[in-house]
Amino acid sequence: MKLNWFRGLACGLVLLPALACAAAVVPPVTVPASVPLARSFDVAAKESGEAYRVKVFVPDGPAPVNGFPVVYVLDGNVLFGTFAGAARNEAQAGDIERAVVVGIENGEGNPGADRTFDFTDMDLTDHEKAIAVDLGPNPRFGGAEAFLRVIEIEIKPRVAALVAIDPARQSLVGWSLGGLFVVRAMINHPGMFQNYVAISPSLWRSGRATLAQFPALARQLSTRSNPPRFFVAVGGREEELSPGMRQWKVDQTALAAEVRYAHMVGNARDLAGMAAPAFAARKGAFEFHVFEGETHNTVPWAAVNPVLRFLYAIQ
């Protein structure tokens, strides 16, 4: 009550600017904020039957002769702004080439996109279902191949119609379950993109089935004249409960057991141990980074600039 009285008295004094009085009682007019130089379109996908929103950052200025390189970022609702802003800033500094950034996320429509379904190609084991405390009700699995077709058939052509891109320089970036999707996409379709970036891939799922299938990619690489490039990253603190996770309203003992089972850092190291010799044998580019001090939910922001330099650094 005293605060309201004082504010009314102050606004009645002629020595105070009228604007200050108005600001005290009238909220500012706001408009939606957006990423500079970005635009978006919606896709009602025939391949998956789901709705997606696609956001596209287009660098300023004319496209290169062969078109812009392009990076497709999964979980665009979380990561698109980060990658688009970093790509713009580093290109302006002259450290990387200008590049188009495409974010793919849930769109308006029924049904909307289901990332658990889109990013997986198989079910969890019974043991994993029993220990996963954050699984959610009745999750669906197995839509990865359909989602890849959405990207290839229904999204890529619309991006190419929007801006001149270089089809020989396309990258796919995924984090967490999206990182698992990236690894599986590379194993099954190594020629669909030229660069694959897996940040904190959920390799534990389905009894580490993706790791078991990686030797198939190594055999494919031995026959390819132009192997893809591969970047893997993980946070150094991913095998411990973060301060935020300790506040979750779940059984903390069970959550700690799930984190131990996920073995995020160890599984990423195992993937790197297989990938390094396979890519080296074909003189393919491969990088593995453990970002010390980062958790599962912070590592994408530590990785974004190293990822962009891996993809587009100007030497």
Short mmCIF file of C-alpha atoms in Angstrom, two decimals:
data_model
loop_
_atom_site.label_atom_id
_atom_site.label_comp_id
_atom_site.label_asym_id
_atom_site.label_seq_id
_atom_site.Cartn_x
_atom_site.Cartn_y
_atom_site.Cartn_z
CA MET A 1 0.00 0.00 0.00
CA LYS A 2 2.78 2.45 0.84
CA LEU A 3 4.50 1.68 -2.46
CA ASN A 4 1.34 2.52 -4.43
CA TRP A 5 0.83 5.73 -2.53
CA PHE A 6 4.41 6.86 -3.09
CA ARG A 7 4.21 6.12 -6.79
CA GLY A 8 1.02 8.17 -7.14
CA LEU A 9 2.54 11.08 -5.25
CA ALA A 10 5.73 11.06 -7.29
CA CYS A 11 3.85 11.07 -10.57
CA GLY A 12 2.01 14.16 -9.46
CA LEU A 13 5.21 16.19 -9.08
CA VAL A 14 5.85 18.39 -12.09
CA LEU A 15 9.63 18.00 -11.85
CA LEU A 16 9.46 14.30 -12.79
CA PRO A 17 9.32 13.51 -16.51
CA ALA A 18 5.91 12.40 -17.69
CA LEU A 19 7.49 9.38 -19.36
CA ALA A 20 8.79 8.05 -16.06
CA CYS A 21 5.31 8.29 -14.54
CA ALA A 22 3.74 6.52 -17.47
CA ALA A 23 6.32 3.74 -17.35
CA ALA A 24 5.48 3.16 -13.71
CA VAL A 25 1.86 2.28 -14.44
CA VAL A 26 1.64 1.30 -18.13
CA PRO A 27 3.32 -1.94 -19.28
CA PRO A 28 5.44 -1.66 -22.43
CA VAL A 29 4.00 -2.70 -25.76
CA THR A 30 5.73 -5.90 -26.91
CA VAL A 31 6.01 -7.72 -30.21
CA PRO A 32 7.33 -11.23 -30.84
CA ALA A 33 11.13 -11.37 -31.10
CA SER A 34 12.82 -13.34 -33.84
CA VAL A 35 16.24 -14.43 -35.01
CA PRO A 36 17.67 -11.88 -37.49
CA LEU A 37 17.64 -12.96 -41.15
CA ALA A 38 15.48 -16.01 -40.35
CA ARG A 39 12.16 -17.09 -41.75
CA SER A 40 9.98 -20.16 -41.25
CA PHE A 41 7.51 -22.47 -42.98
CA ASP A 42 5.29 -25.33 -41.85
CA VAL A 43 5.27 -28.89 -43.14
CA ALA A 44 2.34 -31.28 -42.84
CA ALA A 45 4.47 -34.31 -43.60
CA LYS A 46 3.07 -37.10 -45.72
CA GLU A 47 5.91 -39.46 -44.79
CA SER A 48 5.33 -39.35 -41.03
CA GLY A 49 1.84 -37.89 -40.77
CA GLU A 50 3.14 -35.24 -38.35
CA ALA A 51 3.38 -31.44 -38.37
CA TYR A 52 6.74 -29.65 -38.30
CA ARG A 53 7.87 -26.06 -38.21
CA VAL A 54 11.07 -25.36 -40.12
CA LYS A 55 13.10 -22.24 -39.37
CA VAL A 56 15.75 -21.10 -41.83
CA PHE A 57 18.57 -18.64 -41.18
CA VAL A 58 19.86 -17.19 -44.46
CA PRO A 59 23.16 -15.29 -44.36
CA ASP A 60 23.20 -11.73 -45.61
CA GLY A 61 24.59 -11.07 -49.07
CA PRO A 62 24.72 -13.07 -52.30
CA ALA A 63 25.17 -16.82 -52.20
CA PRO A 64 28.50 -18.39 -53.25
CA VAL A 65 28.73 -19.74 -56.79
CA ASN A 66 27.93 -23.28 -55.65
CA GLY A 67 25.37 -22.18 -53.06
CA PHE A 68 25.60 -21.99 -49.29
CA PRO A 69 26.58 -24.94 -47.13
CA VAL A 70 23.62 -25.88 -44.94
CA VAL A 71 23.30 -27.43 -41.49
CA TYR A 72 20.08 -29.07 -40.36
CA VAL A 73 19.62 -28.82 -36.58
CA LEU A 74 17.20 -31.14 -34.78
CA ASP A 75 15.28 -29.93 -31.71
CA GLY A 76 15.14 -26.55 -33.40
CA ASN A 77 12.89 -25.15 -30.67
CA VAL A 78 15.90 -25.41 -28.33
CA LEU A 79 18.94 -25.12 -30.60
CA PHE A 80 18.06 -23.16 -33.75
CA GLY A 81 18.62 -19.70 -32.29
CA THR A 82 21.92 -20.77 -30.75
CA PHE A 83 23.32 -22.21 -33.97
CA ALA A 84 21.95 -19.42 -36.17
CA GLY A 85 23.35 -16.68 -33.94
CA ALA A 86 26.74 -18.35 -33.64
CA ALA A 87 26.93 -19.00 -37.40
CA ARG A 88 26.13 -15.36 -38.12
CA ASN A 89 28.62 -14.04 -35.57
CA GLU A 90 31.53 -16.28 -36.55
CA ALA A 91 30.99 -15.61 -40.26
CA GLN A 92 30.96 -11.86 -39.65
CA ALA A 93 34.27 -12.27 -37.81
CA GLY A 94 35.70 -14.14 -40.80
CA ASP A 95 36.33 -17.33 -38.84
CA ILE A 96 33.88 -19.57 -40.72
CA GLU A 97 32.14 -19.57 -44.07
CA ARG A 98 28.65 -18.15 -44.29
CA ALA A 99 26.16 -20.98 -43.91
CA VAL A 100 22.43 -21.58 -43.91
CA VAL A 101 21.07 -22.98 -40.64
CA VAL A 102 17.83 -24.95 -40.64
CA GLY A 103 16.00 -25.79 -37.40
CA ILE A 104 13.36 -28.53 -37.38
CA GLU A 105 10.83 -28.60 -34.55
CA ASN A 106 7.28 -29.45 -33.62
CA GLY A 107 4.75 -27.58 -35.74
CA GLU A 108 1.16 -26.50 -35.54
CA GLY A 109 -1.12 -29.33 -36.53
CA ASN A 110 -2.63 -32.54 -35.30
CA PRO A 111 -0.69 -34.59 -34.64
CA GLY A 112 2.36 -32.51 -33.89
CA ALA A 113 5.84 -33.93 -34.16
CA ASP A 114 6.79 -36.56 -31.57
CA ARG A 115 10.57 -36.44 -31.08
CA THR A 116 10.70 -39.77 -29.22
CA PHE A 117 9.02 -41.46 -32.17
CA ASP A 118 10.89 -39.52 -34.85
CA PHE A 119 14.35 -40.01 -33.37
CA THR A 120 14.17 -43.76 -32.64
CA ASP A 121 14.03 -46.86 -34.77
CA MET A 122 13.43 -49.48 -32.08
CA ASP A 123 11.84 -50.01 -28.69
CA LEU A 124 13.59 -49.93 -25.33
CA THR A 125 14.46 -53.17 -23.58
CA ASP A 126 12.21 -54.28 -20.71
CA HIS A 127 15.01 -53.44 -18.26
CA GLU A 128 15.33 -49.91 -19.65
CA LYS A 129 11.59 -49.36 -19.39
CA ALA A 130 11.77 -50.44 -15.75
CA ILE A 131 14.61 -48.08 -14.79
CA ALA A 132 13.71 -45.00 -16.89
CA VAL A 133 12.08 -42.62 -14.42
CA ASP A 134 11.41 -39.88 -17.01
CA LEU A 135 10.02 -42.01 -19.82
CA GLY A 136 6.54 -40.51 -19.87
CA PRO A 137 3.23 -42.28 -20.56
CA ASN A 138 2.91 -44.66 -23.51
CA PRO A 139 5.83 -43.41 -25.63
CA ARG A 140 5.98 -44.44 -29.27
CA PHE A 141 9.17 -45.66 -30.93
CA GLY A 142 10.29 -46.54 -34.43
CA GLY A 143 9.72 -43.50 -36.63
CA ALA A 144 13.33 -42.68 -37.54
CA GLU A 145 13.25 -43.88 -41.14
CA ALA A 146 10.03 -42.02 -41.83
CA PHE A 147 11.47 -38.86 -40.30
CA LEU A 148 14.60 -39.17 -42.44
CA ARG A 149 12.34 -39.30 -45.49
CA VAL A 150 10.56 -36.18 -44.24
CA ILE A 151 13.89 -34.36 -44.16
CA GLU A 152 15.05 -35.69 -47.51
CA ILE A 153 11.80 -35.49 -49.50
CA GLU A 154 9.69 -32.82 -47.83
CA ILE A 155 12.08 -30.38 -46.13
CA LYS A 156 15.30 -30.28 -48.16
CA PRO A 157 13.55 -29.32 -51.44
CA ARG A 158 11.67 -26.47 -49.76
CA VAL A 159 14.89 -25.14 -48.25
CA ALA A 160 16.55 -25.33 -51.66
CA ALA A 161 13.63 -23.39 -53.16
CA LEU A 162 14.06 -20.70 -50.52
CA VAL A 163 17.81 -20.15 -50.80
CA ALA A 164 20.64 -21.38 -53.02
CA ILE A 165 22.35 -24.22 -51.16
CA ASP A 166 25.23 -26.51 -52.06
CA PRO A 167 23.79 -30.06 -52.07
CA ALA A 168 27.32 -31.45 -51.71
CA ARG A 169 27.83 -29.69 -48.35
CA GLN A 170 24.95 -30.64 -46.07
CA SER A 171 25.25 -31.35 -42.34
CA LEU A 172 22.99 -32.92 -39.73
CA VAL A 173 23.24 -31.97 -36.03
CA GLY A 174 21.43 -33.70 -33.18
CA TRP A 175 21.61 -33.64 -29.39
CA SER A 176 20.64 -36.34 -26.89
CA LEU A 177 17.99 -38.51 -28.54
CA GLY A 178 18.64 -36.42 -31.66
CA GLY A 179 22.32 -37.34 -31.36
CA LEU A 180 21.37 -41.01 -31.42
CA PHE A 181 19.28 -40.31 -34.53
CA VAL A 182 22.31 -38.71 -36.20
CA VAL A 183 24.54 -41.73 -35.53
CA ARG A 184 21.87 -44.12 -36.80
CA ALA A 185 21.32 -41.96 -39.89
CA MET A 186 25.03 -42.06 -40.67
CA ILE A 187 25.17 -45.84 -40.24
CA ASN A 188 22.16 -46.47 -42.45
CA HIS A 189 22.54 -43.55 -44.90
CA PRO A 190 26.14 -42.32 -44.93
CA GLY A 191 25.61 -40.43 -48.19
CA MET A 192 22.50 -38.49 -47.19
CA PHE A 193 24.63 -35.78 -45.53
CA GLN A 194 28.31 -34.98 -45.84
CA ASN A 195 28.74 -34.11 -42.15
CA TYR A 196 27.19 -35.74 -39.08
CA VAL A 197 27.31 -34.16 -35.62
CA ALA A 198 26.16 -36.13 -32.57
CA ILE A 199 26.12 -34.18 -29.28
CA SER A 200 25.52 -36.35 -26.19
CA PRO A 201 24.01 -39.20 -28.22
CA SER A 202 21.75 -41.50 -26.18
CA LEU A 203 23.72 -44.58 -27.13
CA TRP A 204 22.53 -46.54 -24.09
CA ARG A 205 19.09 -47.10 -25.55
CA SER A 206 17.94 -50.52 -26.75
CA GLY A 207 20.88 -52.29 -25.13
CA ARG A 208 23.49 -50.16 -26.94
CA ALA A 209 22.16 -51.48 -30.26
CA THR A 210 23.54 -48.54 -32.22
CA LEU A 211 27.07 -49.18 -30.97
CA ALA A 212 26.67 -52.83 -31.96
CA GLN A 213 25.77 -51.75 -35.49
CA PHE A 214 28.60 -49.26 -35.94
CA PRO A 215 31.01 -51.84 -37.47
CA ALA A 216 28.63 -51.97 -40.45
CA LEU A 217 29.47 -48.33 -41.13
CA ALA A 218 33.19 -49.06 -40.83
CA ARG A 219 32.82 -51.68 -43.54
CA GLN A 220 30.92 -49.22 -45.73
CA LEU A 221 33.58 -46.57 -45.26
CA SER A 222 36.20 -48.94 -46.61
CA THR A 223 34.42 -48.90 -49.98
CA ARG A 224 33.58 -45.17 -50.19
CA SER A 225 35.84 -42.75 -52.02
CA ASN A 226 34.37 -39.76 -50.18
CA PRO A 227 33.46 -40.70 -46.59
CA PRO A 228 31.30 -38.41 -44.44
CA ARG A 229 32.82 -36.28 -41.69
CA PHE A 230 31.86 -37.04 -38.08
CA PHE A 231 31.89 -34.98 -34.87
CA VAL A 232 30.99 -36.43 -31.46
CA ALA A 233 30.73 -34.48 -28.19
CA VAL A 234 29.67 -35.20 -24.63
CA GLY A 235 29.62 -33.28 -21.35
CA GLY A 236 32.15 -34.32 -18.74
CA ARG A 237 29.53 -34.31 -15.97
CA GLU A 238 26.91 -36.40 -17.71
CA GLU A 239 27.43 -39.42 -15.46
CA GLU A 240 26.44 -37.54 -12.31
CA LEU A 241 23.26 -35.84 -11.19
CA SER A 242 23.33 -32.14 -11.98
CA PRO A 243 22.07 -29.64 -9.36
CA GLY A 244 18.87 -29.26 -11.36
CA MET A 245 18.27 -33.01 -11.55
CA ARG A 246 18.59 -33.24 -7.77
CA GLN A 247 15.49 -31.02 -7.57
CA TRP A 248 13.35 -33.22 -9.80
CA LYS A 249 10.27 -34.62 -8.04
CA VAL A 250 11.24 -38.22 -8.73
CA ASP A 251 12.88 -41.06 -6.82
CA GLN A 252 16.43 -39.77 -6.66
CA THR A 253 17.92 -43.21 -6.06
CA ALA A 254 16.19 -44.52 -9.17
CA LEU A 255 17.29 -41.45 -11.16
CA ALA A 256 20.91 -41.98 -10.12
CA ALA A 257 20.65 -45.62 -11.23
CA GLU A 258 19.32 -44.52 -14.62
CA VAL A 259 22.19 -42.06 -15.04
CA ARG A 260 24.69 -44.79 -14.20
CA TYR A 261 23.06 -47.12 -16.72
CA ALA A 262 23.07 -44.43 -19.41
CA HIS A 263 26.86 -44.24 -19.07
CA MET A 264 26.86 -41.22 -21.38
CA VAL A 265 30.57 -40.37 -21.28
CA GLY A 266 31.71 -43.99 -21.43
CA ASN A 267 29.43 -44.83 -24.34
CA ALA A 268 30.58 -41.73 -26.24
CA ARG A 269 34.18 -42.79 -25.66
CA ASP A 270 33.37 -46.28 -26.94
CA LEU A 271 31.84 -44.76 -30.08
CA ALA A 272 34.90 -42.58 -30.58
CA GLY A 273 37.15 -45.60 -30.10
CA MET A 274 35.44 -47.33 -33.01
CA ALA A 275 35.04 -44.24 -35.19
CA ALA A 276 38.60 -42.90 -34.98
CA PRO A 277 40.36 -45.81 -36.73
CA ALA A 278 37.50 -46.32 -39.21
CA PHE A 279 37.64 -42.70 -40.38
CA ALA A 280 41.43 -42.49 -40.25
CA ALA A 281 41.70 -45.49 -42.57
CA ARG A 282 39.75 -43.56 -45.23
CA LYS A 283 41.33 -40.19 -44.35
CA GLY A 284 37.92 -38.98 -43.20
CA ALA A 285 37.60 -36.13 -40.70
CA PHE A 286 36.60 -37.18 -37.19
CA GLU A 287 36.64 -35.25 -33.92
CA PHE A 288 35.70 -36.26 -30.39
CA HIS A 289 35.33 -33.77 -27.55
CA VAL A 290 34.58 -34.15 -23.86
CA PHE A 291 33.50 -30.75 -22.59
CA GLU A 292 34.59 -30.80 -18.97
CA GLY A 293 32.25 -29.20 -16.47
CA GLU A 294 29.24 -29.50 -18.79
CA THR A 295 26.10 -31.52 -18.09
CA HIS A 296 23.71 -33.16 -20.52
CA ASN A 297 21.61 -30.02 -20.61
CA THR A 298 24.48 -27.52 -21.01
CA VAL A 299 26.85 -29.23 -23.44
CA PRO A 300 25.18 -28.05 -26.70
CA TRP A 301 26.05 -24.44 -25.85
CA ALA A 302 29.67 -25.39 -25.16
CA ALA A 303 29.83 -27.38 -28.40
CA VAL A 304 28.20 -24.96 -30.85
CA ASN A 305 31.30 -22.99 -31.89
CA PRO A 306 33.60 -26.04 -32.09
CA VAL A 307 30.94 -27.72 -34.23
CA LEU A 308 30.71 -24.75 -36.61
CA ARG A 309 34.50 -24.55 -36.91
CA PHE A 310 34.63 -28.29 -37.65
CA LEU A 311 32.07 -27.80 -40.41
CA TYR A 312 33.00 -24.45 -41.94
CA ALA A 313 36.32 -23.11 -40.61
CA ILE A 314 38.24 -20.80 -42.93
CA GLN A 315 41.84 -21.93 -42.93
#
